Amino acid sequence: MEEVGDLKRLPLLPWQLKYVGIFLLLVGAVGVYIFIHLGEKPQWLEWNVFTLYSQYLLTKKFALITNNQGDELSVLFYFIGAFLLIFSAERKEKSSYTIARLRAIYITVLISMVIFVAGYMLLHGMAIIVFAIVMPFVVPLIYLALFYGSLRRY
């Protein structure tokens, strides 16, 4: 690891993976809207999959079930895309970006905790469940906004 002041440069993925990350995040976000928000369940996504635990009309453990995978694939694409965006180097990576990344993650945790505590105290019933489901999707976006918003300083 290369030194940045008292810090070492973070190990990052190749910068080209940012493009894959953008694509997957966008595909995932569109899929989440279509399959979860709109409730579309196309037949071609009905697959037999292994589950550790499934509860619909029947409870199944460690079994093969038939399930529409649209929402699972969308969430998977979204978070893999976010991962690639967050952990890929910039095309012209500077050593000072390590500080920008650390500041962004620190402020992201702070903002996320404040939002979550406020939401938990102010929302009740089904609203808190929806809020708790949506919150993990927002956290990477907060980080990306903070990191890319701070790059002008570095």
mmCIF file with all atom_site columns, C-alpha atoms in Angstrom:
data_model
loop_
_atom_site.group_PDB
_atom_site.id
_atom_site.type_symbol
_atom_site.label_atom_id
_atom_site.label_alt_id
_atom_site.label_comp_id
_atom_site.label_asym_id
_atom_site.label_entity_id
_atom_site.label_seq_id
_atom_site.pdbx_PDB_ins_code
_atom_site.Cartn_x
_atom_site.Cartn_y
_atom_site.Cartn_z
_atom_site.occupancy
_atom_site.B_iso_or_equiv
_atom_site.pdbx_formal_charge
_atom_site.auth_seq_id
_atom_site.auth_comp_id
_atom_site.auth_asym_id
_atom_site.auth_atom_id
_atom_site.pdbx_PDB_model_num
ATOM 1   C CA . MET A 1 1   ? 0.000   0.000   0.000   1.00 0.00 ? 1   MET A CA 1
ATOM 2   C CA . GLU A 1 2   ? 1.254   3.459   -0.852  1.00 0.00 ? 2   GLU A CA 1
ATOM 3   C CA . GLU A 1 3   ? 1.527   6.006   1.952   1.00 0.00 ? 3   GLU A CA 1
ATOM 4   C CA . VAL A 1 4   ? -0.772  9.054   2.006   1.00 0.00 ? 4   VAL A CA 1
ATOM 5   C CA . GLY A 1 5   ? 0.501   11.112  4.895   1.00 0.00 ? 5   GLY A CA 1
ATOM 6   C CA . ASP A 1 6   ? -0.028  8.731   7.803   1.00 0.00 ? 6   ASP A CA 1
ATOM 7   C CA . LEU A 1 7   ? -2.530  6.736   5.752   1.00 0.00 ? 7   LEU A CA 1
ATOM 8   C CA . LYS A 1 8   ? -1.932  4.006   3.226   1.00 0.00 ? 8   LYS A CA 1
ATOM 9   C CA . ARG A 1 9   ? -3.580  4.001   -0.187  1.00 0.00 ? 9   ARG A CA 1
ATOM 10  C CA . LEU A 1 10  ? -6.649  1.791   -0.189  1.00 0.00 ? 10  LEU A CA 1
ATOM 11  C CA . PRO A 1 11  ? -6.642  -1.333  -2.384  1.00 0.00 ? 11  PRO A CA 1
ATOM 12  C CA . LEU A 1 12  ? -9.110  -0.595  -5.160  1.00 0.00 ? 12  LEU A CA 1
ATOM 13  C CA . LEU A 1 13  ? -10.516 -2.415  -8.156  1.00 0.00 ? 13  LEU A CA 1
ATOM 14  C CA . PRO A 1 14  ? -9.486  -1.331  -11.686 1.00 0.00 ? 14  PRO A CA 1
ATOM 15  C CA . TRP A 1 15  ? -11.113 1.930   -12.823 1.00 0.00 ? 15  TRP A CA 1
ATOM 16  C CA . GLN A 1 16  ? -12.782 0.255   -15.831 1.00 0.00 ? 16  GLN A CA 1
ATOM 17  C CA . LEU A 1 17  ? -15.142 -1.591  -13.477 1.00 0.00 ? 17  LEU A CA 1
ATOM 18  C CA . LYS A 1 18  ? -16.868 1.726   -12.720 1.00 0.00 ? 18  LYS A CA 1
ATOM 19  C CA . TYR A 1 19  ? -18.648 1.430   -16.078 1.00 0.00 ? 19  TYR A CA 1
ATOM 20  C CA . VAL A 1 20  ? -19.876 -2.065  -15.228 1.00 0.00 ? 20  VAL A CA 1
ATOM 21  C CA . GLY A 1 21  ? -20.950 -0.705  -11.825 1.00 0.00 ? 21  GLY A CA 1
ATOM 22  C CA . ILE A 1 22  ? -22.944 2.158   -13.329 1.00 0.00 ? 22  ILE A CA 1
ATOM 23  C CA . PHE A 1 23  ? -24.668 -0.238  -15.728 1.00 0.00 ? 23  PHE A CA 1
ATOM 24  C CA . LEU A 1 24  ? -25.537 -2.789  -13.019 1.00 0.00 ? 24  LEU A CA 1
ATOM 25  C CA . LEU A 1 25  ? -26.722 -0.133  -10.555 1.00 0.00 ? 25  LEU A CA 1
ATOM 26  C CA . LEU A 1 26  ? -29.032 1.394   -13.170 1.00 0.00 ? 26  LEU A CA 1
ATOM 27  C CA . VAL A 1 27  ? -30.353 -1.997  -14.339 1.00 0.00 ? 27  VAL A CA 1
ATOM 28  C CA . GLY A 1 28  ? -30.922 -2.942  -10.712 1.00 0.00 ? 28  GLY A CA 1
ATOM 29  C CA . ALA A 1 29  ? -32.713 0.321   -9.911  1.00 0.00 ? 29  ALA A CA 1
ATOM 30  C CA . VAL A 1 30  ? -35.018 -0.077  -12.922 1.00 0.00 ? 30  VAL A CA 1
ATOM 31  C CA . GLY A 1 31  ? -35.636 -3.706  -11.962 1.00 0.00 ? 31  GLY A CA 1
ATOM 32  C CA . VAL A 1 32  ? -36.456 -2.761  -8.370  1.00 0.00 ? 32  VAL A CA 1
ATOM 33  C CA . TYR A 1 33  ? -38.999 -0.267  -9.707  1.00 0.00 ? 33  TYR A CA 1
ATOM 34  C CA . ILE A 1 34  ? -40.559 -2.756  -12.157 1.00 0.00 ? 34  ILE A CA 1
ATOM 35  C CA . PHE A 1 35  ? -40.491 -5.944  -10.076 1.00 0.00 ? 35  PHE A CA 1
ATOM 36  C CA . ILE A 1 36  ? -40.959 -4.583  -6.560  1.00 0.00 ? 36  ILE A CA 1
ATOM 37  C CA . HIS A 1 37  ? -42.770 -1.253  -6.878  1.00 0.00 ? 37  HIS A CA 1
ATOM 38  C CA . LEU A 1 38  ? -44.995 -2.147  -9.845  1.00 0.00 ? 38  LEU A CA 1
ATOM 39  C CA . GLY A 1 39  ? -45.222 -5.818  -8.855  1.00 0.00 ? 39  GLY A CA 1
ATOM 40  C CA . GLU A 1 40  ? -44.517 -7.229  -12.314 1.00 0.00 ? 40  GLU A CA 1
ATOM 41  C CA . LYS A 1 41  ? -43.738 -10.965 -12.234 1.00 0.00 ? 41  LYS A CA 1
ATOM 42  C CA . PRO A 1 42  ? -42.752 -12.196 -15.721 1.00 0.00 ? 42  PRO A CA 1
ATOM 43  C CA . GLN A 1 43  ? -43.095 -15.928 -16.271 1.00 0.00 ? 43  GLN A CA 1
ATOM 44  C CA . TRP A 1 44  ? -39.572 -16.313 -17.679 1.00 0.00 ? 44  TRP A CA 1
ATOM 45  C CA . LEU A 1 45  ? -38.151 -15.384 -14.263 1.00 0.00 ? 45  LEU A CA 1
ATOM 46  C CA . GLU A 1 46  ? -39.945 -18.266 -12.489 1.00 0.00 ? 46  GLU A CA 1
ATOM 47  C CA . TRP A 1 47  ? -37.023 -20.456 -11.458 1.00 0.00 ? 47  TRP A CA 1
ATOM 48  C CA . ASN A 1 48  ? -36.434 -23.390 -9.162  1.00 0.00 ? 48  ASN A CA 1
ATOM 49  C CA . VAL A 1 49  ? -34.038 -22.112 -6.519  1.00 0.00 ? 49  VAL A CA 1
ATOM 50  C CA . PHE A 1 50  ? -32.566 -23.417 -3.289  1.00 0.00 ? 50  PHE A CA 1
ATOM 51  C CA . THR A 1 51  ? -33.774 -21.652 -0.153  1.00 0.00 ? 51  THR A CA 1
ATOM 52  C CA . LEU A 1 52  ? -32.616 -21.744 3.423   1.00 0.00 ? 52  LEU A CA 1
ATOM 53  C CA . TYR A 1 53  ? -36.020 -20.557 4.625   1.00 0.00 ? 53  TYR A CA 1
ATOM 54  C CA . SER A 1 54  ? -39.192 -19.642 2.749   1.00 0.00 ? 54  SER A CA 1
ATOM 55  C CA . GLN A 1 55  ? -42.574 -18.772 4.168   1.00 0.00 ? 55  GLN A CA 1
ATOM 56  C CA . TYR A 1 56  ? -45.596 -18.151 1.976   1.00 0.00 ? 56  TYR A CA 1
ATOM 57  C CA . LEU A 1 57  ? -48.565 -20.465 2.380   1.00 0.00 ? 57  LEU A CA 1
ATOM 58  C CA . LEU A 1 58  ? -46.179 -23.189 3.517   1.00 0.00 ? 58  LEU A CA 1
ATOM 59  C CA . THR A 1 59  ? -42.933 -22.899 5.413   1.00 0.00 ? 59  THR A CA 1
ATOM 60  C CA . LYS A 1 60  ? -39.984 -24.600 3.727   1.00 0.00 ? 60  LYS A CA 1
ATOM 61  C CA . LYS A 1 61  ? -36.457 -24.974 5.047   1.00 0.00 ? 61  LYS A CA 1
ATOM 62  C CA . PHE A 1 62  ? -33.416 -26.131 3.079   1.00 0.00 ? 62  PHE A CA 1
ATOM 63  C CA . ALA A 1 63  ? -35.532 -26.911 0.019   1.00 0.00 ? 63  ALA A CA 1
ATOM 64  C CA . LEU A 1 64  ? -35.958 -26.214 -3.671  1.00 0.00 ? 64  LEU A CA 1
ATOM 65  C CA . ILE A 1 65  ? -38.811 -23.823 -4.372  1.00 0.00 ? 65  ILE A CA 1
ATOM 66  C CA . THR A 1 66  ? -40.249 -22.189 -7.469  1.00 0.00 ? 66  THR A CA 1
ATOM 67  C CA . ASN A 1 67  ? -39.910 -18.450 -7.124  1.00 0.00 ? 67  ASN A CA 1
ATOM 68  C CA . ASN A 1 68  ? -39.955 -15.399 -9.393  1.00 0.00 ? 68  ASN A CA 1
ATOM 69  C CA . GLN A 1 69  ? -36.398 -14.088 -9.272  1.00 0.00 ? 69  GLN A CA 1
ATOM 70  C CA . GLY A 1 70  ? -37.035 -10.595 -10.709 1.00 0.00 ? 70  GLY A CA 1
ATOM 71  C CA . ASP A 1 71  ? -36.762 -8.782  -7.403  1.00 0.00 ? 71  ASP A CA 1
ATOM 72  C CA . GLU A 1 72  ? -33.811 -10.861 -6.176  1.00 0.00 ? 72  GLU A CA 1
ATOM 73  C CA . LEU A 1 73  ? -31.834 -10.273 -9.387  1.00 0.00 ? 73  LEU A CA 1
ATOM 74  C CA . SER A 1 74  ? -32.655 -6.552  -9.349  1.00 0.00 ? 74  SER A CA 1
ATOM 75  C CA . VAL A 1 75  ? -31.463 -6.105  -5.778  1.00 0.00 ? 75  VAL A CA 1
ATOM 76  C CA . LEU A 1 76  ? -28.358 -8.189  -6.532  1.00 0.00 ? 76  LEU A CA 1
ATOM 77  C CA . PHE A 1 77  ? -27.520 -6.068  -9.616  1.00 0.00 ? 77  PHE A CA 1
ATOM 78  C CA . TYR A 1 78  ? -28.110 -2.832  -7.669  1.00 0.00 ? 78  TYR A CA 1
ATOM 79  C CA . PHE A 1 79  ? -25.763 -3.748  -4.821  1.00 0.00 ? 79  PHE A CA 1
ATOM 80  C CA . ILE A 1 80  ? -23.071 -5.309  -7.038  1.00 0.00 ? 80  ILE A CA 1
ATOM 81  C CA . GLY A 1 81  ? -23.174 -2.115  -9.123  1.00 0.00 ? 81  GLY A CA 1
ATOM 82  C CA . ALA A 1 82  ? -22.911 0.055   -6.006  1.00 0.00 ? 82  ALA A CA 1
ATOM 83  C CA . PHE A 1 83  ? -20.009 -2.105  -4.768  1.00 0.00 ? 83  PHE A CA 1
ATOM 84  C CA . LEU A 1 84  ? -18.141 -1.717  -8.066  1.00 0.00 ? 84  LEU A CA 1
ATOM 85  C CA . LEU A 1 85  ? -18.696 2.044   -8.100  1.00 0.00 ? 85  LEU A CA 1
ATOM 86  C CA . ILE A 1 86  ? -17.569 2.521   -4.518  1.00 0.00 ? 86  ILE A CA 1
ATOM 87  C CA . PHE A 1 87  ? -14.525 0.239   -4.627  1.00 0.00 ? 87  PHE A CA 1
ATOM 88  C CA . SER A 1 88  ? -13.144 1.006   -8.097  1.00 0.00 ? 88  SER A CA 1
ATOM 89  C CA . ALA A 1 89  ? -10.310 3.474   -8.576  1.00 0.00 ? 89  ALA A CA 1
ATOM 90  C CA . GLU A 1 90  ? -10.791 6.668   -10.530 1.00 0.00 ? 90  GLU A CA 1
ATOM 91  C CA . ARG A 1 91  ? -9.329  6.836   -14.030 1.00 0.00 ? 91  ARG A CA 1
ATOM 92  C CA . LYS A 1 92  ? -6.677  9.241   -12.754 1.00 0.00 ? 92  LYS A CA 1
ATOM 93  C CA . GLU A 1 93  ? -6.497  8.143   -9.129  1.00 0.00 ? 93  GLU A CA 1
ATOM 94  C CA . LYS A 1 94  ? -4.693  10.572  -6.829  1.00 0.00 ? 94  LYS A CA 1
ATOM 95  C CA . SER A 1 95  ? -3.307  9.668   -3.439  1.00 0.00 ? 95  SER A CA 1
ATOM 96  C CA . SER A 1 96  ? -5.435  12.418  -1.870  1.00 0.00 ? 96  SER A CA 1
ATOM 97  C CA . TYR A 1 97  ? -8.573  10.517  -2.933  1.00 0.00 ? 97  TYR A CA 1
ATOM 98  C CA . THR A 1 98  ? -7.953  8.130   -0.038  1.00 0.00 ? 98  THR A CA 1
ATOM 99  C CA . ILE A 1 99  ? -8.722  10.982  2.361   1.00 0.00 ? 99  ILE A CA 1
ATOM 100 C CA . ALA A 1 100 ? -11.797 11.904  0.314   1.00 0.00 ? 100 ALA A CA 1
ATOM 101 C CA . ARG A 1 101 ? -13.003 8.284   0.453   1.00 0.00 ? 101 ARG A CA 1
ATOM 102 C CA . LEU A 1 102 ? -12.498 8.061   4.217   1.00 0.00 ? 102 LEU A CA 1
ATOM 103 C CA . ARG A 1 103 ? -14.269 11.371  4.826   1.00 0.00 ? 103 ARG A CA 1
ATOM 104 C CA . ALA A 1 104 ? -17.143 10.298  2.590   1.00 0.00 ? 104 ALA A CA 1
ATOM 105 C CA . ILE A 1 105 ? -17.583 6.992   4.422   1.00 0.00 ? 105 ILE A CA 1
ATOM 106 C CA . TYR A 1 106 ? -17.397 8.709   7.819   1.00 0.00 ? 106 TYR A CA 1
ATOM 107 C CA . ILE A 1 107 ? -20.019 11.311  6.881   1.00 0.00 ? 107 ILE A CA 1
ATOM 108 C CA . THR A 1 108 ? -22.159 8.626   5.195   1.00 0.00 ? 108 THR A CA 1
ATOM 109 C CA . VAL A 1 109 ? -22.282 6.613   8.414   1.00 0.00 ? 109 VAL A CA 1
ATOM 110 C CA . LEU A 1 110 ? -23.124 9.750   10.393  1.00 0.00 ? 110 LEU A CA 1
ATOM 111 C CA . ILE A 1 111 ? -25.894 10.873  8.016   1.00 0.00 ? 111 ILE A CA 1
ATOM 112 C CA . SER A 1 112 ? -27.300 7.338   7.707   1.00 0.00 ? 112 SER A CA 1
ATOM 113 C CA . MET A 1 113 ? -27.490 6.918   11.476  1.00 0.00 ? 113 MET A CA 1
ATOM 114 C CA . VAL A 1 114 ? -29.217 10.279  11.924  1.00 0.00 ? 114 VAL A CA 1
ATOM 115 C CA . ILE A 1 115 ? -31.713 9.505   9.153   1.00 0.00 ? 115 ILE A CA 1
ATOM 116 C CA . PHE A 1 116 ? -32.370 6.017   10.527  1.00 0.00 ? 116 PHE A CA 1
ATOM 117 C CA . VAL A 1 117 ? -32.867 7.166   14.132  1.00 0.00 ? 117 VAL A CA 1
ATOM 118 C CA . ALA A 1 118 ? -35.127 10.035  13.013  1.00 0.00 ? 118 ALA A CA 1
ATOM 119 C CA . GLY A 1 119 ? -37.118 7.712   10.756  1.00 0.00 ? 119 GLY A CA 1
ATOM 120 C CA . TYR A 1 120 ? -37.411 5.085   13.458  1.00 0.00 ? 120 TYR A CA 1
ATOM 121 C CA . MET A 1 121 ? -38.724 7.640   15.935  1.00 0.00 ? 121 MET A CA 1
ATOM 122 C CA . LEU A 1 122 ? -41.084 9.411   13.502  1.00 0.00 ? 122 LEU A CA 1
ATOM 123 C CA . LEU A 1 123 ? -42.494 6.533   11.436  1.00 0.00 ? 123 LEU A CA 1
ATOM 124 C CA . HIS A 1 124 ? -44.822 3.848   12.717  1.00 0.00 ? 124 HIS A CA 1
ATOM 125 C CA . GLY A 1 125 ? -46.580 0.731   11.493  1.00 0.00 ? 125 GLY A CA 1
ATOM 126 C CA . MET A 1 126 ? -45.991 -0.290  7.890   1.00 0.00 ? 126 MET A CA 1
ATOM 127 C CA . ALA A 1 127 ? -44.096 2.937   7.187   1.00 0.00 ? 127 ALA A CA 1
ATOM 128 C CA . ILE A 1 128 ? -41.150 1.865   9.379   1.00 0.00 ? 128 ILE A CA 1
ATOM 129 C CA . ILE A 1 129 ? -40.947 -1.475  7.581   1.00 0.00 ? 129 ILE A CA 1
ATOM 130 C CA . VAL A 1 130 ? -40.833 0.230   4.177   1.00 0.00 ? 130 VAL A CA 1
ATOM 131 C CA . PHE A 1 131 ? -38.303 2.745   5.538   1.00 0.00 ? 131 PHE A CA 1
ATOM 132 C CA . ALA A 1 132 ? -36.066 -0.046  6.881   1.00 0.00 ? 132 ALA A CA 1
ATOM 133 C CA . ILE A 1 133 ? -36.220 -1.805  3.501   1.00 0.00 ? 133 ILE A CA 1
ATOM 134 C CA . VAL A 1 134 ? -35.421 1.355   1.505   1.00 0.00 ? 134 VAL A CA 1
ATOM 135 C CA . MET A 1 135 ? -32.615 2.639   3.756   1.00 0.00 ? 135 MET A CA 1
ATOM 136 C CA . PRO A 1 136 ? -29.904 0.190   2.565   1.00 0.00 ? 136 PRO A CA 1
ATOM 137 C CA . PHE A 1 137 ? -30.522 1.354   -1.011  1.00 0.00 ? 137 PHE A CA 1
ATOM 138 C CA . VAL A 1 138 ? -29.945 4.986   -0.010  1.00 0.00 ? 138 VAL A CA 1
ATOM 139 C CA . VAL A 1 139 ? -26.659 4.518   1.881   1.00 0.00 ? 139 VAL A CA 1
ATOM 140 C CA . PRO A 1 140 ? -24.449 3.832   -1.198  1.00 0.00 ? 140 PRO A CA 1
ATOM 141 C CA . LEU A 1 141 ? -26.022 6.810   -2.976  1.00 0.00 ? 141 LEU A CA 1
ATOM 142 C CA . ILE A 1 142 ? -25.174 9.076   -0.028  1.00 0.00 ? 142 ILE A CA 1
ATOM 143 C CA . TYR A 1 143 ? -21.568 7.868   -0.138  1.00 0.00 ? 143 TYR A CA 1
ATOM 144 C CA . LEU A 1 144 ? -21.272 8.323   -3.909  1.00 0.00 ? 144 LEU A CA 1
ATOM 145 C CA . ALA A 1 145 ? -22.748 11.839  -3.731  1.00 0.00 ? 145 ALA A CA 1
ATOM 146 C CA . LEU A 1 146 ? -20.375 12.824  -0.927  1.00 0.00 ? 146 LEU A CA 1
ATOM 147 C CA . PHE A 1 147 ? -17.295 11.300  -2.533  1.00 0.00 ? 147 PHE A CA 1
ATOM 148 C CA . TYR A 1 148 ? -17.839 12.702  -6.015  1.00 0.00 ? 148 TYR A CA 1
ATOM 149 C CA . GLY A 1 149 ? -19.005 16.019  -4.596  1.00 0.00 ? 149 GLY A CA 1
ATOM 150 C CA . SER A 1 150 ? -15.717 16.327  -2.696  1.00 0.00 ? 150 SER A CA 1
ATOM 151 C CA . LEU A 1 151 ? -13.356 15.497  -5.579  1.00 0.00 ? 151 LEU A CA 1
ATOM 152 C CA . ARG A 1 152 ? -13.157 19.146  -6.663  1.00 0.00 ? 152 ARG A CA 1
ATOM 153 C CA . ARG A 1 153 ? -11.291 19.858  -3.400  1.00 0.00 ? 153 ARG A CA 1
ATOM 154 C CA . TYR A 1 154 ? -8.665  17.233  -4.116  1.00 0.00 ? 154 TYR A CA 1
#
